[in-house]
mmCIF file of C-alpha atoms in Angstrom:
data_model
loop_
_atom_site.group_PDB
_atom_site.id
_atom_site.type_symbol
_atom_site.label_atom_id
_atom_site.label_comp_id
_atom_site.label_asym_id
_atom_site.label_seq_id
_atom_site.Cartn_x
_atom_site.Cartn_y
_atom_site.Cartn_z
ATOM 1 C CA MET A 891 -90.212 -140.588 46.725
ATOM 2 C CA THR A 892 -89.623 -137.433 47.882
ATOM 3 C CA PHE A 893 -90.184 -133.595 46.052
ATOM 4 C CA GLY A 894 -88.860 -130.173 47.004
ATOM 5 C CA ILE A 895 -89.502 -126.601 46.150
ATOM 6 C CA LYS A 896 -85.759 -125.474 45.478
ATOM 7 C CA GLU A 897 -86.296 -122.009 46.197
ATOM 8 C CA ALA A 898 -89.252 -119.901 46.981
ATOM 9 C CA THR A 899 -91.231 -118.577 44.759
ATOM 10 C CA SER A 900 -93.186 -115.247 45.265
ATOM 11 C CA PHE A 901 -96.914 -115.694 45.065
ATOM 12 C CA PRO A 902 -98.613 -111.704 45.443
ATOM 13 C CA TYR A 903 -101.989 -113.016 46.552
ATOM 14 C CA VAL A 904 -104.495 -110.328 47.378
ATOM 15 C CA LYS A 905 -108.008 -111.610 48.597
ATOM 16 C CA ASN A 906 -110.922 -110.485 46.634
ATOM 17 C CA GLY A 907 -114.289 -112.712 47.697
ATOM 18 C CA HIS A 908 -115.232 -109.291 48.289
ATOM 19 C CA ILE A 909 -114.950 -107.640 44.806
ATOM 20 C CA PRO A 910 -118.339 -106.904 43.471
ATOM 21 C CA TRP A 911 -119.217 -106.266 39.998
ATOM 22 C CA LYS A 912 -121.854 -104.149 37.810
ATOM 23 C CA ILE A 913 -123.046 -105.590 35.125
ATOM 24 C CA ILE A 914 -125.616 -104.201 31.986
ATOM 25 C CA GLY A 915 -126.457 -105.708 28.916
ATOM 26 C CA PRO A 916 -126.068 -107.430 26.612
ATOM 27 C CA PHE A 917 -126.763 -104.511 24.638
ATOM 28 C CA ASP A 918 -127.780 -105.319 20.904
ATOM 29 C CA HIS A 919 -124.367 -105.364 18.460
ATOM 30 C CA GLY A 920 -126.375 -106.604 15.929
ATOM 31 C CA GLY A 921 -123.520 -108.657 14.898
ATOM 32 C CA ASP A 922 -120.919 -106.289 14.474
ATOM 33 C CA LEU A 923 -119.046 -107.002 17.989
ATOM 34 C CA SER A 924 -116.601 -103.841 17.227
ATOM 35 C CA ARG A 925 -120.366 -101.743 17.986
ATOM 36 C CA SER A 926 -119.594 -99.561 21.451
ATOM 37 C CA PHE A 927 -122.103 -98.375 23.448
ATOM 38 C CA PRO A 928 -122.324 -94.879 25.824
ATOM 39 C CA ALA A 929 -121.047 -97.417 28.329
ATOM 40 C CA GLU A 930 -117.812 -96.680 27.279
ATOM 41 C CA ASP A 931 -118.287 -93.021 27.570
ATOM 42 C CA GLU A 932 -120.238 -92.048 30.513
ATOM 43 C CA ILE A 933 -121.276 -94.182 33.485
ATOM 44 C CA LYS A 934 -124.823 -93.668 34.328
ATOM 45 C CA ASP A 935 -127.513 -95.374 36.183
ATOM 46 C CA ARG A 936 -129.731 -95.950 33.414
ATOM 47 C CA TYR A 937 -128.749 -95.642 29.179
ATOM 48 C CA THR A 938 -131.109 -96.140 26.563
ATOM 49 C CA VAL A 939 -130.422 -97.245 23.465
ATOM 50 C CA GLU A 940 -132.552 -97.994 20.356
ATOM 51 C CA GLY A 941 -135.563 -97.236 22.465
ATOM 52 C CA GLN A 942 -134.640 -100.316 25.089
ATOM 53 C CA THR A 943 -133.504 -99.231 27.987
ATOM 54 C CA TYR A 944 -130.994 -100.659 29.869
ATOM 55 C CA ASP A 945 -130.405 -100.805 33.912
ATOM 56 C CA TRP A 946 -127.183 -102.287 35.602
ATOM 57 C CA HIS A 947 -128.135 -106.283 37.268
ATOM 58 C CA GLU A 948 -129.137 -106.455 40.595
ATOM 59 C CA LYS A 949 -127.282 -109.476 40.694
ATOM 60 C CA ILE A 950 -124.151 -108.554 41.632
ATOM 61 C CA GLN A 951 -121.368 -111.042 41.163
ATOM 62 C CA HIS A 952 -118.151 -110.904 43.623
ATOM 63 C CA GLY A 953 -114.809 -111.790 43.042
ATOM 64 C CA GLY A 954 -111.247 -111.035 41.337
ATOM 65 C CA LYS A 955 -112.942 -113.566 38.196
ATOM 66 C CA ILE A 956 -116.787 -113.401 37.058
ATOM 67 C CA HIS A 957 -118.932 -115.433 34.686
ATOM 68 C CA ILE A 958 -120.601 -113.241 33.220
ATOM 69 C CA LYS A 959 -122.592 -116.279 31.028
ATOM 70 C CA HIS A 960 -120.838 -119.559 31.562
ATOM 71 C CA PHE A 961 -120.405 -121.696 28.818
ATOM 72 C CA PHE A 962 -121.607 -124.786 31.021
ATOM 73 C CA ARG A 963 -124.794 -123.191 31.052
ATOM 74 C CA PHE A 964 -124.617 -122.637 34.695
ATOM 75 C CA PRO A 965 -127.035 -120.023 36.651
ATOM 76 C CA ALA A 966 -125.358 -116.461 35.361
ATOM 77 C CA PRO A 967 -126.604 -112.877 35.502
ATOM 78 C CA VAL A 968 -127.125 -113.196 31.217
ATOM 79 C CA GLU A 969 -129.351 -114.880 29.543
ATOM 80 C CA LYS A 970 -129.111 -114.035 26.730
ATOM 81 C CA ASP A 971 -126.544 -115.687 23.721
ATOM 82 C CA SER A 972 -125.394 -113.084 21.563
ATOM 83 C CA GLY A 973 -124.964 -108.957 22.758
ATOM 84 C CA THR A 974 -122.518 -107.066 24.661
ATOM 85 C CA VAL A 975 -122.290 -106.784 27.928
ATOM 86 C CA TYR A 976 -120.456 -104.528 30.504
ATOM 87 C CA ALA A 977 -118.402 -105.195 34.099
ATOM 88 C CA LEU A 978 -117.667 -102.909 36.244
ATOM 89 C CA THR A 979 -115.953 -102.685 39.629
ATOM 90 C CA TYR A 980 -113.562 -100.051 41.554
ATOM 91 C CA VAL A 981 -110.183 -100.821 42.804
ATOM 92 C CA HIS A 982 -109.115 -98.253 45.543
ATOM 93 C CA SER A 983 -105.631 -97.533 46.162
ATOM 94 C CA LYS A 984 -104.615 -94.406 48.661
ATOM 95 C CA SER A 985 -101.558 -94.041 46.541
ATOM 96 C CA GLU A 986 -100.742 -93.330 42.763
ATOM 97 C CA ARG A 987 -98.823 -96.714 42.624
ATOM 98 C CA THR A 988 -98.048 -99.273 39.117
ATOM 99 C CA VAL A 989 -100.223 -102.843 40.606
ATOM 100 C CA ASP A 990 -100.123 -106.693 38.199
ATOM 101 C CA PHE A 991 -102.999 -107.878 37.046
ATOM 102 C CA TRP A 992 -104.203 -110.992 35.550
ATOM 103 C CA ILE A 993 -106.559 -110.615 32.968
ATOM 104 C CA GLY A 994 -108.236 -113.293 30.436
ATOM 105 C CA PHE A 995 -111.534 -113.498 29.033
ATOM 106 C CA HIS A 996 -111.670 -117.162 28.165
ATOM 107 C CA ASN A 997 -110.411 -120.239 30.171
ATOM 108 C CA TRP A 998 -109.373 -122.478 27.370
ATOM 109 C CA SER A 999 -109.764 -126.266 27.687
ATOM 110 C CA ARG A 1000 -107.522 -129.122 27.492
ATOM 111 C CA SER A 1001 -109.918 -132.135 26.970
ATOM 112 C CA GLY A 1002 -109.199 -133.516 22.956
ATOM 113 C CA GLY A 1003 -107.475 -131.271 20.916
ATOM 114 C CA ARG A 1004 -107.360 -127.053 22.016
ATOM 115 C CA ARG A 1005 -111.598 -126.964 22.729
ATOM 116 C CA GLY A 1006 -113.065 -123.607 22.988
ATOM 117 C CA GLY A 1007 -110.820 -122.204 20.027
ATOM 118 C CA PRO A 1008 -109.928 -120.319 18.213
ATOM 119 C CA THR A 1009 -107.315 -118.165 20.015
ATOM 120 C CA PRO A 1010 -106.961 -114.664 19.685
ATOM 121 C CA SER A 1011 -105.990 -112.848 16.621
ATOM 122 C CA GLN A 1012 -102.551 -110.680 17.621
ATOM 123 C CA GLY A 1013 -104.402 -107.522 19.251
ATOM 124 C CA GLU A 1014 -106.957 -109.401 20.612
ATOM 125 C CA TRP A 1015 -107.779 -110.338 23.882
ATOM 126 C CA HIS A 1016 -110.411 -112.872 22.631
ATOM 127 C CA LYS A 1017 -112.151 -113.557 19.139
ATOM 128 C CA THR A 1018 -115.173 -111.972 20.839
ATOM 129 C CA LYS A 1019 -113.654 -108.917 20.559
ATOM 130 C CA PRO A 1020 -113.523 -107.858 24.945
ATOM 131 C CA ASN A 1021 -111.746 -105.410 25.761
ATOM 132 C CA ILE A 1022 -110.432 -103.760 29.244
ATOM 133 C CA TRP A 1023 -110.272 -100.216 30.438
ATOM 134 C CA VAL A 1024 -108.366 -99.096 33.775
ATOM 135 C CA ASN A 1025 -108.246 -95.624 34.703
ATOM 136 C CA ASN A 1026 -110.096 -94.209 30.966
ATOM 137 C CA GLN A 1027 -106.842 -96.549 29.383
ATOM 138 C CA SER A 1028 -107.146 -98.781 27.742
ATOM 139 C CA ILE A 1029 -105.069 -102.314 28.488
ATOM 140 C CA GLN A 1030 -103.622 -103.930 25.000
ATOM 141 C CA PRO A 1031 -103.986 -107.300 24.902
ATOM 142 C CA PRO A 1032 -100.037 -109.541 25.741
ATOM 143 C CA HIS A 1033 -98.375 -110.835 22.740
ATOM 144 C CA TRP A 1034 -99.666 -114.173 21.588
ATOM 145 C CA GLU A 1035 -97.928 -117.189 20.855
ATOM 146 C CA ASN A 1036 -99.701 -119.276 18.927
ATOM 147 C CA PRO A 1037 -102.611 -116.629 17.564
ATOM 148 C CA GLY A 1038 -105.769 -117.756 15.275
ATOM 149 C CA ILE A 1039 -105.377 -121.522 16.378
ATOM 150 C CA PRO A 1040 -108.726 -123.288 15.272
ATOM 151 C CA SER A 1041 -110.504 -125.121 17.338
ATOM 152 C CA ASP A 1042 -110.454 -128.366 15.591
ATOM 153 C CA THR A 1043 -106.635 -129.115 16.124
ATOM 154 C CA PRO A 1044 -104.002 -131.801 16.836
ATOM 155 C CA GLU A 1045 -103.168 -131.208 20.510
ATOM 156 C CA ILE A 1046 -100.934 -127.804 20.344
ATOM 157 C CA PRO A 1047 -99.373 -127.158 24.015
ATOM 158 C CA PHE A 1048 -100.589 -123.950 25.869
ATOM 159 C CA LEU A 1049 -98.135 -121.336 25.904
ATOM 160 C CA ASN A 1050 -99.964 -117.792 27.748
ATOM 161 C CA GLU A 1051 -103.532 -118.479 26.068
ATOM 162 C CA ASP A 1052 -104.664 -118.101 29.844
ATOM 163 C CA TYR A 1053 -103.773 -115.289 31.720
ATOM 164 C CA TYR A 1054 -101.686 -118.098 34.626
ATOM 165 C CA TYR A 1055 -99.261 -118.926 32.042
ATOM 166 C CA ARG A 1056 -98.164 -115.138 31.352
ATOM 167 C CA SER A 1057 -96.684 -112.057 33.738
ATOM 168 C CA PRO A 1058 -99.564 -110.248 34.744
ATOM 169 C CA LYS A 1059 -100.357 -106.302 33.205
ATOM 170 C CA LYS A 1060 -99.215 -103.420 34.448
#
Protein backbone atom coordinates (compact mmCIF):
# COMPACT_ATOMS: atom_id res chain seq x y z
CA MET A 1 0.00 0.00 0.00
CA THR A 2 1.36 3.41 -0.96
CA PHE A 3 0.44 6.69 0.67
CA GLY A 4 1.19 10.04 -0.88
CA ILE A 5 0.59 13.71 -0.29
CA LYS A 6 -1.40 15.37 -3.05
CA GLU A 7 -0.26 18.89 -2.24
CA ALA A 8 2.07 20.46 0.28
CA THR A 9 0.47 22.08 3.28
CA SER A 10 2.21 25.03 4.85
CA PHE A 11 2.86 24.65 8.56
CA PRO A 12 4.39 27.85 9.96
CA TYR A 13 6.46 26.33 12.78
CA VAL A 14 8.50 28.64 14.97
CA LYS A 15 10.91 27.24 17.53
CA ASN A 16 9.45 27.80 20.98
CA GLY A 17 11.27 25.68 23.58
CA HIS A 18 13.22 28.74 24.74
CA ILE A 19 10.17 30.89 25.61
CA PRO A 20 10.28 31.67 29.35
CA TRP A 21 7.09 32.00 31.40
CA LYS A 22 6.63 33.51 34.84
CA ILE A 23 3.78 32.15 36.95
CA ILE A 24 2.12 33.69 40.01
CA GLY A 25 -0.61 32.37 42.27
CA PRO A 26 -2.88 30.76 42.97
CA PHE A 27 -4.81 33.70 44.35
CA ASP A 28 -7.76 32.58 46.46
CA HIS A 29 -10.86 33.37 44.40
CA GLY A 30 -13.22 31.90 46.99
CA GLY A 31 -15.14 29.97 44.34
CA ASP A 32 -15.73 33.02 42.12
CA LEU A 33 -14.01 32.06 38.86
CA SER A 34 -14.66 35.50 37.38
CA ARG A 35 -12.85 37.34 40.19
CA SER A 36 -9.85 39.37 39.01
CA PHE A 37 -6.63 40.21 40.83
CA PRO A 38 -4.02 43.02 40.59
CA ALA A 39 -1.87 41.12 38.07
CA GLU A 40 -4.54 41.96 35.48
CA ASP A 41 -4.07 45.69 36.05
CA GLU A 42 -0.33 46.11 36.55
CA ILE A 43 2.70 43.82 36.24
CA LYS A 44 4.76 44.02 39.43
CA ASP A 45 7.25 41.71 41.16
CA ARG A 46 4.97 41.23 44.19
CA TYR A 47 1.32 41.65 45.14
CA THR A 48 -0.42 41.62 48.50
CA VAL A 49 -4.06 40.52 48.46
CA GLU A 50 -6.09 40.12 51.65
CA GLY A 51 -2.92 40.02 53.76
CA GLN A 52 -1.21 37.33 51.62
CA THR A 53 1.90 38.18 49.60
CA TYR A 54 2.35 36.64 46.15
CA ASP A 55 5.60 36.55 44.18
CA TRP A 56 6.20 35.26 40.68
CA HIS A 57 7.29 31.61 40.91
CA GLU A 58 10.98 30.97 40.59
CA LYS A 59 10.15 27.69 38.85
CA ILE A 60 9.95 29.12 35.36
CA GLN A 61 8.40 27.01 32.64
CA HIS A 62 9.68 27.12 29.08
CA GLY A 63 8.00 26.50 25.75
CA GLY A 64 5.04 27.41 23.65
CA LYS A 65 2.85 25.18 25.82
CA ILE A 66 2.97 25.15 29.61
CA HIS A 67 1.28 23.14 32.32
CA ILE A 68 0.35 25.16 35.39
CA LYS A 69 -1.03 22.05 37.09
CA HIS A 70 -1.13 18.80 35.15
CA PHE A 71 -4.20 16.59 35.57
CA PHE A 72 -1.99 13.48 35.92
CA ARG A 73 -0.27 15.14 38.89
CA PHE A 74 3.06 15.44 37.07
CA PRO A 75 5.43 17.96 38.71
CA ALA A 76 4.12 21.48 38.14
CA PRO A 77 4.72 24.95 39.55
CA VAL A 78 1.31 24.99 41.29
CA GLU A 79 0.38 22.43 43.94
CA LYS A 80 -2.97 23.80 45.15
CA ASP A 81 -6.15 22.43 43.60
CA SER A 82 -7.95 25.75 43.24
CA GLY A 83 -7.30 29.44 42.79
CA THR A 84 -6.46 31.91 40.06
CA VAL A 85 -3.02 31.65 38.45
CA TYR A 86 -1.42 34.07 36.01
CA ALA A 87 1.21 33.15 33.44
CA LEU A 88 3.27 35.87 31.77
CA THR A 89 5.62 35.88 28.80
CA TYR A 90 6.77 38.46 26.30
CA VAL A 91 6.90 38.06 22.53
CA HIS A 92 9.03 40.64 20.77
CA SER A 93 8.64 41.77 17.20
CA LYS A 94 10.95 44.24 15.43
CA SER A 95 7.95 45.60 13.53
CA GLU A 96 4.26 46.09 14.21
CA ARG A 97 2.32 43.26 12.63
CA THR A 98 -0.45 40.73 13.07
CA VAL A 99 0.63 37.19 13.88
CA ASP A 100 -1.10 33.84 14.27
CA PHE A 101 -1.30 32.08 17.64
CA TRP A 102 -2.85 28.74 18.43
CA ILE A 103 -4.48 29.24 21.83
CA GLY A 104 -5.99 26.62 24.10
CA PHE A 105 -6.54 26.06 27.80
CA HIS A 106 -7.25 22.35 27.93
CA ASN A 107 -6.41 19.24 25.92
CA TRP A 108 -9.47 17.00 25.69
CA SER A 109 -9.23 13.28 26.42
CA ARG A 110 -10.23 10.89 23.67
CA SER A 111 -10.72 7.63 25.52
CA GLY A 112 -14.22 6.30 26.11
CA GLY A 113 -16.53 9.23 25.55
CA ARG A 114 -15.70 12.88 26.09
CA ARG A 115 -13.71 12.74 29.30
CA GLY A 116 -12.35 15.99 30.60
CA GLY A 117 -15.52 17.90 29.74
CA PRO A 118 -17.78 19.62 29.81
CA THR A 119 -16.81 21.65 26.79
CA PRO A 120 -16.96 25.42 27.28
CA SER A 121 -20.05 27.49 26.68
CA GLN A 122 -20.05 30.04 23.87
CA GLY A 123 -18.00 33.07 24.88
CA GLU A 124 -15.65 31.09 27.18
CA TRP A 125 -12.25 29.51 26.59
CA HIS A 126 -12.90 26.78 29.18
CA LYS A 127 -15.27 26.01 32.05
CA THR A 128 -12.65 27.42 34.48
CA LYS A 129 -13.06 30.85 32.81
CA PRO A 130 -9.47 31.60 31.71
CA ASN A 131 -8.60 34.74 29.77
CA ILE A 132 -5.74 35.81 27.52
CA TRP A 133 -4.48 39.28 26.75
CA VAL A 134 -2.05 40.39 24.05
CA ASN A 135 -0.90 44.01 24.21
CA ASN A 136 -3.57 44.61 26.87
CA GLN A 137 -6.30 43.48 24.47
CA SER A 138 -8.54 40.58 25.48
CA ILE A 139 -8.48 37.74 22.93
CA GLN A 140 -11.95 36.28 22.51
CA PRO A 141 -12.48 32.52 22.30
CA PRO A 142 -13.56 30.88 19.07
CA HIS A 143 -17.15 30.15 18.19
CA TRP A 144 -17.46 26.58 19.48
CA GLU A 145 -19.08 23.99 17.24
CA ASN A 146 -19.91 21.75 20.23
CA PRO A 147 -20.50 24.10 23.17
CA GLY A 148 -21.54 22.83 26.61
CA ILE A 149 -21.28 19.08 26.00
CA PRO A 150 -21.19 17.25 29.36
CA SER A 151 -18.28 14.96 30.22
CA ASP A 152 -20.33 11.75 30.37
CA THR A 153 -21.69 11.61 26.82
CA PRO A 154 -21.45 9.03 24.05
CA GLU A 155 -18.50 9.40 21.71
CA ILE A 156 -19.01 12.56 19.67
CA PRO A 157 -16.36 13.61 17.13
CA PHE A 158 -14.21 16.56 18.12
CA LEU A 159 -14.59 19.51 15.79
CA ASN A 160 -12.75 22.58 17.10
CA GLU A 161 -12.28 21.90 20.83
CA ASP A 162 -8.48 21.56 20.71
CA TYR A 163 -6.43 24.45 19.34
CA TYR A 164 -4.88 22.35 16.59
CA TYR A 165 -8.33 21.56 15.11
CA ARG A 166 -9.00 25.20 14.27
CA SER A 167 -7.38 28.17 12.57
CA PRO A 168 -5.06 30.23 14.75
CA LYS A 169 -6.26 33.45 16.37
CA LYS A 170 -4.91 36.70 14.92
